[in-house]
Coordinates of C-alpha atoms in Angstrom, one line a residue:
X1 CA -3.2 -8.2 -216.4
X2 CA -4.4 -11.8 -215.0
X3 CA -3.4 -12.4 -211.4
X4 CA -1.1 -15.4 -212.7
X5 CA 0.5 -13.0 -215.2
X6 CA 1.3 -10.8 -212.7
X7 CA 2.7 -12.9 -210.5
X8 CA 5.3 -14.4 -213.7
X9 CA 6.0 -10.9 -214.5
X10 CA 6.8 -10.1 -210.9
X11 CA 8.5 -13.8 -210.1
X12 CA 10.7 -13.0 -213.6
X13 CA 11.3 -9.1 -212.6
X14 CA 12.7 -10.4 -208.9
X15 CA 14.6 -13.3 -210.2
X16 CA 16.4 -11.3 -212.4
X17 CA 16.8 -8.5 -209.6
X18 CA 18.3 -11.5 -207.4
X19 CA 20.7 -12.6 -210.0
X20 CA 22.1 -9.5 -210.6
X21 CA 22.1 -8.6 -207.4
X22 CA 23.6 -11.9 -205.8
X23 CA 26.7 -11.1 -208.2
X24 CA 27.1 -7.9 -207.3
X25 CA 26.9 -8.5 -203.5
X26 CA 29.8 -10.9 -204.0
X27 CA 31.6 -8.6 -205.9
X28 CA 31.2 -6.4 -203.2
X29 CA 31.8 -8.2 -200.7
X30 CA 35.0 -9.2 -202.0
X31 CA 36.1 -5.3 -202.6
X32 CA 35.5 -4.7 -199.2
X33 CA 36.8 -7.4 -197.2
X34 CA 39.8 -6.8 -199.2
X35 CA 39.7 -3.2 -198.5
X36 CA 38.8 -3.2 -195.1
X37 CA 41.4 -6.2 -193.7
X38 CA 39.6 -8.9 -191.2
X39 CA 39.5 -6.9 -188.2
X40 CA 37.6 -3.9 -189.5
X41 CA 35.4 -6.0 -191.4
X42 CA 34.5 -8.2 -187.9
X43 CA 34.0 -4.7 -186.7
X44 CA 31.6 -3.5 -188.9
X45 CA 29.9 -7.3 -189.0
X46 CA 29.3 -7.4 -185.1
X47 CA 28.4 -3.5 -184.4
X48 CA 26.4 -2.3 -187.4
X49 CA 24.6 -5.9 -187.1
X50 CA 23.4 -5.0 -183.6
X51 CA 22.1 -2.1 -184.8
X52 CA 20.6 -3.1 -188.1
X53 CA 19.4 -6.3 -186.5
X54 CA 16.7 -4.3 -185.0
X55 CA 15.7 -3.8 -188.6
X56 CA 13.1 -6.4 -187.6
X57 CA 10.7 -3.7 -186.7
X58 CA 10.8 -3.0 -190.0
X59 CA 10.1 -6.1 -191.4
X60 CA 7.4 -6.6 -189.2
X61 CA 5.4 -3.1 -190.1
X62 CA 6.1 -3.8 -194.1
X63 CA 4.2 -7.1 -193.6
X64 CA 1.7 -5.6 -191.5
X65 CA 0.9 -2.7 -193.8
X66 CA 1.2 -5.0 -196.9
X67 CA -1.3 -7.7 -195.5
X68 CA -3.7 -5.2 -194.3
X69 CA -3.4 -2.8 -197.7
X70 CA -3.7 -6.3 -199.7
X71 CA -6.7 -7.6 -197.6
X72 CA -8.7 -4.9 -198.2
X73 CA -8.0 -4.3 -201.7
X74 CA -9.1 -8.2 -201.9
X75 CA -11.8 -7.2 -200.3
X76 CA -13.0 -4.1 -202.6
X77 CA -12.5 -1.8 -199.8
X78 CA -10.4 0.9 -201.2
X79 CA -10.9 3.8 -198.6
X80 CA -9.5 1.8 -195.8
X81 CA -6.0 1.3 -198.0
X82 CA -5.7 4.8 -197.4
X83 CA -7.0 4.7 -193.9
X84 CA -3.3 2.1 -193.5
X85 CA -1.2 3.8 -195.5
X86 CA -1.5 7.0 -193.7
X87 CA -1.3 5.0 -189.9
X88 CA 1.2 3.1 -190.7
X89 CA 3.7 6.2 -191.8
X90 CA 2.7 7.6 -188.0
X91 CA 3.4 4.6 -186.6
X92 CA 6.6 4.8 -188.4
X93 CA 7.4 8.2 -187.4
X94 CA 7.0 7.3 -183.6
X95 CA 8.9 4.1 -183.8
X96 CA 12.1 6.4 -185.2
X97 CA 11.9 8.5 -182.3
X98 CA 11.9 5.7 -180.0
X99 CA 14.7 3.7 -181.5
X100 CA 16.6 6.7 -181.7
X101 CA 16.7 7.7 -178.3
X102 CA 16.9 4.0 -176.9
X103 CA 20.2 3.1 -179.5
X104 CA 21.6 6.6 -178.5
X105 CA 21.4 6.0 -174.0
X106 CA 23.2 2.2 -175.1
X107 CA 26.0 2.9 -177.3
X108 CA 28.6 3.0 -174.8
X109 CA 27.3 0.1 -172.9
X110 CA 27.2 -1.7 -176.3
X111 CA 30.8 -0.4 -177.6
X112 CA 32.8 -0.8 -174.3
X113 CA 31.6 -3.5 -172.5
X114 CA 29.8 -5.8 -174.4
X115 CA 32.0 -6.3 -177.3
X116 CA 35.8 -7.3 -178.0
X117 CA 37.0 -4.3 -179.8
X118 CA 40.7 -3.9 -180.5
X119 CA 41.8 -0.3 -178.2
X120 CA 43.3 1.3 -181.3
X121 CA 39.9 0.9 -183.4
X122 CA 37.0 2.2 -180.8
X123 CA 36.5 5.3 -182.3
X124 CA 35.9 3.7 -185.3
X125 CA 33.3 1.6 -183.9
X126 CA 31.6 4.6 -182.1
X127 CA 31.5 6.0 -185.6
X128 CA 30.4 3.0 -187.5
X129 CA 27.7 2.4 -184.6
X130 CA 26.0 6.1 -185.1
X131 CA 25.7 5.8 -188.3
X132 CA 23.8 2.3 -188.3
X133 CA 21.5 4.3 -186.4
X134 CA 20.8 6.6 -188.4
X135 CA 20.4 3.9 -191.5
X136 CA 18.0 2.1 -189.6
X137 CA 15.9 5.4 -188.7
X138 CA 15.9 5.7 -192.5
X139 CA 15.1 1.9 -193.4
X140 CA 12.3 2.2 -191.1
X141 CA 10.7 5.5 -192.9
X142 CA 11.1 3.8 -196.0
X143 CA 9.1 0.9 -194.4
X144 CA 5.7 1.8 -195.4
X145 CA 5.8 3.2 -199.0
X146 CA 7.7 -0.6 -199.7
X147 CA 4.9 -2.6 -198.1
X148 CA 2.7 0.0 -201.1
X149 CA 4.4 -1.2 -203.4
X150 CA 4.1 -4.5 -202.5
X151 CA 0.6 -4.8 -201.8
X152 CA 0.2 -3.2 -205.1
X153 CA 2.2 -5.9 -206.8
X154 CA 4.8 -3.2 -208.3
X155 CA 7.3 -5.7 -208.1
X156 CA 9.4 -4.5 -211.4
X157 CA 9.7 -0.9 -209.7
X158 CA 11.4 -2.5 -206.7
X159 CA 13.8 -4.8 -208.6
X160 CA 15.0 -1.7 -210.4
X161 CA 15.8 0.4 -207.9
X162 CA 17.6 -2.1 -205.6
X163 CA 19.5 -3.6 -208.7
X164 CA 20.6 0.1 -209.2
X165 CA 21.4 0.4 -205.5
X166 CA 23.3 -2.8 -206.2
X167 CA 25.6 -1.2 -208.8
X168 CA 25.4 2.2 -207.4
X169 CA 26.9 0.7 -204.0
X170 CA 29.5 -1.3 -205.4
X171 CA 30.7 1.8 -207.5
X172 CA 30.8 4.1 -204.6
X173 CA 33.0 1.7 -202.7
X174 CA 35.8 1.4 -205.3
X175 CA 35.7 5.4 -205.5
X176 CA 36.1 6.0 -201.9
X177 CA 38.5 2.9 -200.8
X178 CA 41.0 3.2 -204.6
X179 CA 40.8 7.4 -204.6
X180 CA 39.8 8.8 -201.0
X181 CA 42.3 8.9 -198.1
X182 CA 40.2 8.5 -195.1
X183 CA 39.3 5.8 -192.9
X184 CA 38.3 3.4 -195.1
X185 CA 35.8 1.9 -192.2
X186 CA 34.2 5.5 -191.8
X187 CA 34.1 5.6 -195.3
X188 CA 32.1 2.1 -195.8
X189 CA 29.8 3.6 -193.9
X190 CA 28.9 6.6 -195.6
X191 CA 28.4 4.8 -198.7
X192 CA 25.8 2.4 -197.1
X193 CA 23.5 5.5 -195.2
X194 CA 23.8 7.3 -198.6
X195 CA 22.4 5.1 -201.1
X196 CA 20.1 4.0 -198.0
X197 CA 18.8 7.7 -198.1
X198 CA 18.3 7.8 -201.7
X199 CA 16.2 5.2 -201.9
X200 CA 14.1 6.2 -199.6
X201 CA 13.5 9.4 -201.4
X202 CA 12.8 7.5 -204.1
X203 CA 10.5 5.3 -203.4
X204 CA 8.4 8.2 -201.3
X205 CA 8.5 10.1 -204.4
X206 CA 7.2 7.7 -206.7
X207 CA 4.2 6.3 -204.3
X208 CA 3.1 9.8 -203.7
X209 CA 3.3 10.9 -207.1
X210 CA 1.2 7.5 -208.5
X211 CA -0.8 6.2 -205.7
X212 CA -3.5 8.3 -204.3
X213 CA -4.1 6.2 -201.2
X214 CA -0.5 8.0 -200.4
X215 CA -0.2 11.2 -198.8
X216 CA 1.5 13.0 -196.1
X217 CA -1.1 15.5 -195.1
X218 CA -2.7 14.0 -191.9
X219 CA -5.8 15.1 -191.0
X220 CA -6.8 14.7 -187.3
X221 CA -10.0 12.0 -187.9
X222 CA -7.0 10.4 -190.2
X223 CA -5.0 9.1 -187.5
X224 CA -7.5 6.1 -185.8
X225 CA -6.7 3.9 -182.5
X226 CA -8.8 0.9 -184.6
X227 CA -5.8 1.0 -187.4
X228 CA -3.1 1.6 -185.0
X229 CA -4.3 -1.0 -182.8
X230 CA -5.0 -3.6 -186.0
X231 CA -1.5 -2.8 -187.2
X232 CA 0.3 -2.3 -183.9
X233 CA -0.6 -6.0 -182.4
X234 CA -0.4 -7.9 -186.3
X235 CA 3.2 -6.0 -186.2
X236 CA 3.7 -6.7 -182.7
X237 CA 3.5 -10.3 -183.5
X238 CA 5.6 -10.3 -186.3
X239 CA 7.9 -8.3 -184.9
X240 CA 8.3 -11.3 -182.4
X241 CA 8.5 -13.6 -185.3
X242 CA 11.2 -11.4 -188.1
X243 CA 13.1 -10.6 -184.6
X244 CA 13.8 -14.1 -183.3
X245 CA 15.7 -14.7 -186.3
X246 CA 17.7 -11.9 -186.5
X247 CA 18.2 -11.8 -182.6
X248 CA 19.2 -15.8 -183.1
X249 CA 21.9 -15.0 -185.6
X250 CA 23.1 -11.7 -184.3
X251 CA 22.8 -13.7 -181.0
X252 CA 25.4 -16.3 -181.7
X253 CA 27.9 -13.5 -183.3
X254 CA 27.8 -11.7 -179.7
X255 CA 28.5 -15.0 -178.1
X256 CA 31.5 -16.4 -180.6
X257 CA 32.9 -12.5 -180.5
X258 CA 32.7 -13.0 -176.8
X259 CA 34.2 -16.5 -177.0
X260 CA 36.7 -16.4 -180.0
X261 CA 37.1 -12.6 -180.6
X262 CA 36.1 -10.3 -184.1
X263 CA 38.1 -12.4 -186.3
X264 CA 35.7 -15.4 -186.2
X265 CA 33.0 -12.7 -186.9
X266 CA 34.5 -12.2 -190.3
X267 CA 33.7 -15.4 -191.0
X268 CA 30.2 -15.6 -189.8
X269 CA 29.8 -12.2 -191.2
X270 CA 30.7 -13.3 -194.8
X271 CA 28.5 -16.8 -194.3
X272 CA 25.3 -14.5 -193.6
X273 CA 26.4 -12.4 -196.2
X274 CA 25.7 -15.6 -198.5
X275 CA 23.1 -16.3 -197.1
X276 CA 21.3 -13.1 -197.4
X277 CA 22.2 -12.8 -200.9
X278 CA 20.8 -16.3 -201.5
X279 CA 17.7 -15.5 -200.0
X280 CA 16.7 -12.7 -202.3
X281 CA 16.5 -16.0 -205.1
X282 CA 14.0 -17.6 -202.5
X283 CA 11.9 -14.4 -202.6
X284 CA 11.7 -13.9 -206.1
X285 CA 8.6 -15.8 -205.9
X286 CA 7.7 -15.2 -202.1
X287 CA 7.2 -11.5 -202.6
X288 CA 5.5 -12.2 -206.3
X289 CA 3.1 -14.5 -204.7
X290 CA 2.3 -13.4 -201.1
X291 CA 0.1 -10.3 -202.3
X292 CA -2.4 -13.1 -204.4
X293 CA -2.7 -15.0 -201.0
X294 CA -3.6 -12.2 -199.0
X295 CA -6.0 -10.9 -201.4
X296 CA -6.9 -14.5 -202.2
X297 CA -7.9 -14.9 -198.1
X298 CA -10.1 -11.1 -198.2
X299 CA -11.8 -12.6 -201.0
X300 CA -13.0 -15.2 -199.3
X301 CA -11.3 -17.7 -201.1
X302 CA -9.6 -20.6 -198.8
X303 CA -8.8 -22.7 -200.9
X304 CA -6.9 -20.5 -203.7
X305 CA -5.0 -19.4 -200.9
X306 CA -3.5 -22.4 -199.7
X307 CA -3.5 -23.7 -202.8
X308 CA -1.2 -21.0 -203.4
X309 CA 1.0 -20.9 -200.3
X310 CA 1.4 -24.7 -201.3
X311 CA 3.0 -23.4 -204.5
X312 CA 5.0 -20.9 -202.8
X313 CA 6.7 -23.4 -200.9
X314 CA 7.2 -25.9 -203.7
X315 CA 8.5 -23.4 -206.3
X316 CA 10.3 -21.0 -204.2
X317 CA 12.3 -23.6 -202.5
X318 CA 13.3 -26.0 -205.4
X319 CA 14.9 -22.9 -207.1
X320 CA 16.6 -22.4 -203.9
X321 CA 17.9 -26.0 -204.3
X322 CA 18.3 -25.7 -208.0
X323 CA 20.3 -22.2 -207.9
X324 CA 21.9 -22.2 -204.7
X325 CA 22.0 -25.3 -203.2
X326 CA 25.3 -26.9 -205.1
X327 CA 27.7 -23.9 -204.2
X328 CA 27.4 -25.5 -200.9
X329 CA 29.8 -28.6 -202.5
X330 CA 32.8 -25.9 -203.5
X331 CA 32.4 -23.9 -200.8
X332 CA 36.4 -23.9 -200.5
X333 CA 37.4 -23.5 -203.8
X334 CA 34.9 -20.8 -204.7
X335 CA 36.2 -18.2 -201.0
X336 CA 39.5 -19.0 -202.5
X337 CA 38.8 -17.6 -205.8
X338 CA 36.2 -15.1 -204.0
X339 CA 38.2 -13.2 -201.6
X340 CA 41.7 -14.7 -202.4
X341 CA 41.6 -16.5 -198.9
X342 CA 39.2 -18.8 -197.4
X343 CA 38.8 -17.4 -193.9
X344 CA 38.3 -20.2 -190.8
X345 CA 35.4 -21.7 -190.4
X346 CA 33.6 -20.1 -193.1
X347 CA 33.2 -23.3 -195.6
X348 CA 31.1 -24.8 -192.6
X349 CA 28.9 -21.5 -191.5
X350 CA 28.2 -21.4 -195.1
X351 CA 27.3 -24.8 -195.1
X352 CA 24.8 -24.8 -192.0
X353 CA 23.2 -22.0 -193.0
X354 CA 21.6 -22.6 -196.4
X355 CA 21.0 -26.3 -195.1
X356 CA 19.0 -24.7 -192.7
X357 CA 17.3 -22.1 -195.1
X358 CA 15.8 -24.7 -197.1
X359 CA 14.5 -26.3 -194.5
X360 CA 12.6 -23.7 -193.2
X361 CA 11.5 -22.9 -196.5
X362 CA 10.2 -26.6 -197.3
X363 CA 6.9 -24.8 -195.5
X364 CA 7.4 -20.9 -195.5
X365 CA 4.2 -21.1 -197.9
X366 CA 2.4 -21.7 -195.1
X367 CA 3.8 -18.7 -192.9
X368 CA 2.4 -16.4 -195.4
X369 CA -1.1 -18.1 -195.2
X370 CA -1.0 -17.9 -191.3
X371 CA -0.2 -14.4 -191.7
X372 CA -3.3 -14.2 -194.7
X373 CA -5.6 -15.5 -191.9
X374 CA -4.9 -13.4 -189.3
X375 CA -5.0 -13.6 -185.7
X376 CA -1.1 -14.7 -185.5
X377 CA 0.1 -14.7 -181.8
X378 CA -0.2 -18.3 -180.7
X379 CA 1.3 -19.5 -184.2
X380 CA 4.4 -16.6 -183.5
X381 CA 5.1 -17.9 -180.1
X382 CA 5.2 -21.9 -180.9
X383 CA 7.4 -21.0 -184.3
X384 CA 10.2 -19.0 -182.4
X385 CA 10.4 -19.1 -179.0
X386 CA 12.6 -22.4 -179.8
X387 CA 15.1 -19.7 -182.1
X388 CA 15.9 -17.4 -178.7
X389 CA 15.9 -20.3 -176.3
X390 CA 18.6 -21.9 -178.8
X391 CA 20.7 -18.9 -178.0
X392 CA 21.3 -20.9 -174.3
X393 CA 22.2 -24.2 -176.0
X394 CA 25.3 -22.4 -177.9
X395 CA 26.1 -20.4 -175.1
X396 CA 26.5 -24.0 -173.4
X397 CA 28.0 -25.7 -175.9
X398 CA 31.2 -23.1 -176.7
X399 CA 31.3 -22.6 -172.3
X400 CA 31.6 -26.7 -172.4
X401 CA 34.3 -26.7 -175.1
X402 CA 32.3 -27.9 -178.0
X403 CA 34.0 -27.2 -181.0
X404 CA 32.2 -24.1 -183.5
X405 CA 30.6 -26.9 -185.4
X406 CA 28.2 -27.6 -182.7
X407 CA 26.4 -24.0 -182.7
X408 CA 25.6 -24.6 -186.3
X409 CA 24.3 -28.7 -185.6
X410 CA 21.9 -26.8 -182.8
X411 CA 20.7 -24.1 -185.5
X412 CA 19.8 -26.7 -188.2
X413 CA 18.1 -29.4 -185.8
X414 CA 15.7 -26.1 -184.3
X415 CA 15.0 -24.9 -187.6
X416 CA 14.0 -28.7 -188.9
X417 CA 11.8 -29.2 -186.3
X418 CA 10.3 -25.6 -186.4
X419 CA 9.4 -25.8 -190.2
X420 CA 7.9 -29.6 -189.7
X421 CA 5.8 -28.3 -186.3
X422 CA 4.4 -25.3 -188.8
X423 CA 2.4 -28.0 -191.5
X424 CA 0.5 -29.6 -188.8
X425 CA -0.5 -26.5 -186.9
X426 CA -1.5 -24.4 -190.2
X427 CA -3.6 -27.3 -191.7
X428 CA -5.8 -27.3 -188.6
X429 CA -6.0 -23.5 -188.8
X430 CA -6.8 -23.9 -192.6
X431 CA -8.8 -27.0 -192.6
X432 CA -6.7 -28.7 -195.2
X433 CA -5.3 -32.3 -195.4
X434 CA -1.9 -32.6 -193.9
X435 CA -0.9 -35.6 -196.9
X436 CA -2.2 -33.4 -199.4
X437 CA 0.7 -30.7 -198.5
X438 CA 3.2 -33.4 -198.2
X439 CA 2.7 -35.1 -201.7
X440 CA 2.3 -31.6 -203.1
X441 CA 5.5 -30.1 -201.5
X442 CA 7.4 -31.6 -198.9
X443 CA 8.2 -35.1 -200.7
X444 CA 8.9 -33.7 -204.1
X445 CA 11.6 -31.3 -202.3
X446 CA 13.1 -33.9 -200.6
X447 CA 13.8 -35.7 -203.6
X448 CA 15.1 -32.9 -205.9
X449 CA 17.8 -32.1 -202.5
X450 CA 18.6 -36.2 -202.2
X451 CA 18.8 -36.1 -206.0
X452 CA 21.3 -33.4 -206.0
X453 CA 23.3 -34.6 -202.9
X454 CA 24.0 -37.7 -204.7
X455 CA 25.1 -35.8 -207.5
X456 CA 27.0 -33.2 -206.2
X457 CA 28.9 -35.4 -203.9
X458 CA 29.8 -38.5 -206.6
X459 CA 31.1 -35.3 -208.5
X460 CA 33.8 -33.6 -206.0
X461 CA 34.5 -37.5 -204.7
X462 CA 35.9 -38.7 -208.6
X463 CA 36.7 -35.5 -209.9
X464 CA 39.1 -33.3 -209.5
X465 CA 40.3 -30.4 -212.1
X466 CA 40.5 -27.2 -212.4
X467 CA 38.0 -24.8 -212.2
X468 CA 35.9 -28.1 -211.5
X469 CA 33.0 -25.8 -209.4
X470 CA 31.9 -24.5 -213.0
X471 CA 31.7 -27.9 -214.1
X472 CA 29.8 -29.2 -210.9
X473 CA 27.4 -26.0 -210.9
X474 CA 26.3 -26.2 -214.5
X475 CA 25.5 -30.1 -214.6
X476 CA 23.9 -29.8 -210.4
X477 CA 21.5 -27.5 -212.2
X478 CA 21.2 -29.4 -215.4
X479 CA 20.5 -32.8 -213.1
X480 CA 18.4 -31.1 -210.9
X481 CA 16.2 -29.5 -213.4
X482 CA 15.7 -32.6 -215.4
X483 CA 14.8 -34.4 -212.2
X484 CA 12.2 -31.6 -211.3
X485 CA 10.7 -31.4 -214.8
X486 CA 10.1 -35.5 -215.0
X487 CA 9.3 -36.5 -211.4
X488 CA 7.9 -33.9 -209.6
X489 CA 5.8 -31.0 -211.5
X490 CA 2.0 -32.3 -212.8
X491 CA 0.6 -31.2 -215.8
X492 CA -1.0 -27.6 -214.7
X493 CA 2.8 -27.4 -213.1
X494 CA 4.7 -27.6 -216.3
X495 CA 2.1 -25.5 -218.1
X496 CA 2.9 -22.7 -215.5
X497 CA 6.9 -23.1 -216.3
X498 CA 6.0 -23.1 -219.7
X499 CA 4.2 -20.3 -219.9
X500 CA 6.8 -18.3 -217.4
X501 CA 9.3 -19.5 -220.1
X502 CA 6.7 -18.1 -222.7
X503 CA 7.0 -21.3 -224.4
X504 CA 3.2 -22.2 -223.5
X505 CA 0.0 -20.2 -223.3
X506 CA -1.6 -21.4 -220.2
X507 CA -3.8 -18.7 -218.4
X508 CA -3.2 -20.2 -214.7
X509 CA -2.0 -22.6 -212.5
X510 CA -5.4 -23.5 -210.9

């Protein structure tokens, strides 16, 4: 298989894992807000997020294993894969222990004192806080044999097994919230570190039983400082970088708990629900794609790889816009029909936060090539030490009386300027032509958004029927793709849709 079939087999296998699995999370979503009630989901929102927020680490060793694993396989080196593989799982290991023992001296600093938690529910937050440990002990394990996976570009094995987590989560909620008699909070919980487990177990199985470069027998020459070191500091870094994001967000739901109490959670909660469910279309193409620019980098070739990051951008982003984007112009009407309610405030944390998403992925291409090239600390500090020092600005703004709208103006102004500060900084690292990238990306995403904007808003401004987000949806998407196809792909572009639409036979998109 061609490197650009594999990534259209990989970019189709993921989209239609992010499909299925976007539908499914609001299905879920839905079942258990409903089942829950507000406060216990707030609860479960604000604690388990604290937890699972430190999920960064894990985010930060996937990419770490995966860049080094796909460097070197770029590279031809194939005994050093191994030489990662089996660092990185002690890495892992060591990092559980330490989380474990740091999450288990703060819980009742974290559950008493730092959050507002209704008297007659505190057990239940003790509760649903040990078990967020103990998912986030497993997430990490499981961090190692995913960055495998990735590095070796089996995408389609990952989209099955978390569209069968999908369905397999959704089912065990109705069971235990329509049939089981317990807490319904302590039994949401369960469900999640269950199917958590199992996937571990099934992704360890399969990578040991069809990679050799994975094993579990150390030897003592196995375990090196030079690979614990290389992947230690790349993680280190982008631990900084995956954590200032999640700190940021799980940052501001600490400060409008503290502020407005757990019911304004709910509706942050349920916004970043949307927004994580709306990512996964966004990385249909990043995870396809990010393996061919490392590999493209420990090759040697610089120009493929940017070329490619370029792309990334460009394609991953207008999908966003194409797919995603025009919910944003029913928000109301569709948490209506979605949870039977629409809770306060969360039309405009909805709102905010793809806003933001896109731009920050107008250059998230050019992340992945910073990551490709190595060396990664000044770029981490000058991308997201602006994200935690925002977590002042909202702390000022709610202690001054600014109304809830002004957190989410500060979040979308710091992540514009942090995804326009990235282009100028990577072409310098990259030696490429700043006006190249914005004629290639930048400008032809600016149009599709304006394009749909226009669109979007002449519709919900003149029209106004029943059932009128289908109608809006359908022809945002129809509008949007017709403006993409004429305006803004070139010829090797189209080729490359076509051929993803296996209506053309072009080989590549070079």
């Amino acid at each position: 298989m061609t490197p650009s079939t594999r990534i259209i087999v990989n970019t189709i296998a993921q989209y239609c894992r992010s499909v299925i699995t976007m539908a499914l999370a609001f299905v879920t979503t839905r079942v258990v807000f409903r089942g829950l009630g507000v406060v216990d989901f707030g609860i479960f929102s604000v604690v388990a997020g604290f937890v699972t927020m430190l999920g960064f680490i894990t985010n930060a060793l996937v990419i770490s294993t995966q860049r080094y694993i796909s460097y070197f396989y770029g590279s031809g080196q194939k005994e050093e894969t191994r030489k990662i593989f089996i660092n990185s799982l002690f890495v892992h290991i060591v990092i559980v222990f330490l989380i474990t023992v740091v999450f288990l001296l703060l819980r009742d600093v974290f559950v008493e004192h730092w959050l507002n938690i209704p008297s007659e529910r505190t057990d239940a937050a003790y509760y649903v806080y040990m078990i967020s440990v103990l998912m986030l002990a497993v997430t990490v394990l499981e961090a190692p044999f995913k960055a495998l996976f990735i590095a070796r570009e089996n995408i389609v094995f990952i989209s099955v097994v978390e569209v069968l987590d999908a369905i397999v989560k959704l089912l065990l909620i109705i069971f235990s919230f329509e049939v089981l008699g317990i807490d319904k909070l302590v039994m949401y919980s369960n469900v999640m570190v269950t199917v958590i487990t199992v996937n571990l177990l099934v992704f360890s199985l399969y990578a040991l039983i069809n990679y050799e470069e994975c094993t579990l027998r150390f030897k003592r020459d196995d375990i090196n400082r030079k690979y614990i070191y290389g992947l230690t500091n790349f993680a280190g870094w982008t631990t900084i970088d995956t954590a200032s994001a999640v700190l940021r967000s799980q940052g501001i739901a600490v400060i409008l708990n503290n502020f407005l109490g757990a019911v304004i959670n709910a509706s942050f909660g349920i916004a970043m629900q949307i927004k994580t469910a709306s990512s996964f279309v966004f990385t249909s193409i990043l995870n396809a794609m990010t393996p061919q620019i490392m590999k493209a980098e420990g090759s040697g070739d610089r120009h493929q790889m940017v070329r490619l990051a370029t792309l990334e951008s460009k394609f991953s982003t207008a999908i966003m816009i194409l797919t995603v984007y025009p919910i944003v112009f029913e928000l109301p009407s569709l948490l209506t029909l979605w949870l039977g309610t629409e809770p306060v405030h969360a039309s405009m944390f909805c709102t905010f936060l793809i806003i933001a998403f896109l731009a920050d992925g107008v250059s998230l291409g050019l992340h992945v090539a910073n990551q490709a090239l190595g060396n990664i600390g000044r770029y981490t500090l000058i991308m997201n030490v602006p994200k935690i020092l925002s977590l002042i600005l909202v702390w000022l703004a709610l202690f001054c009386g600014y109304g809830v709208e002004s957190v989410m103006w500060i979040y979308l102004i710091v992540e514009i300027a942090i995804s326009l500060v990235r282009i100028p900084f990577t072409a310098k690292r990259a030696s490429f032509p700043i006006r190249d990238y914005l004629r290639d990306a930048v400008y032809p995403l600016i149009i599709l958004f304006v394009g749909i904007t226009i669109y979007c808003e002449l519709i919900v401004s003149f029209l106004d029927f029943k059932y009128r987000f289908v109608f809006t949806y359908i022809t945002a998407v129809l509008v949007g793709s017709a403006i993409m196809w004429i305006l803004l792909l070139d010829r090797k572009e189209k080729e490359y849709i076509k051929k993803t639409l296996h209506i053309g036979r072009s080989d590549n998109i070079n």
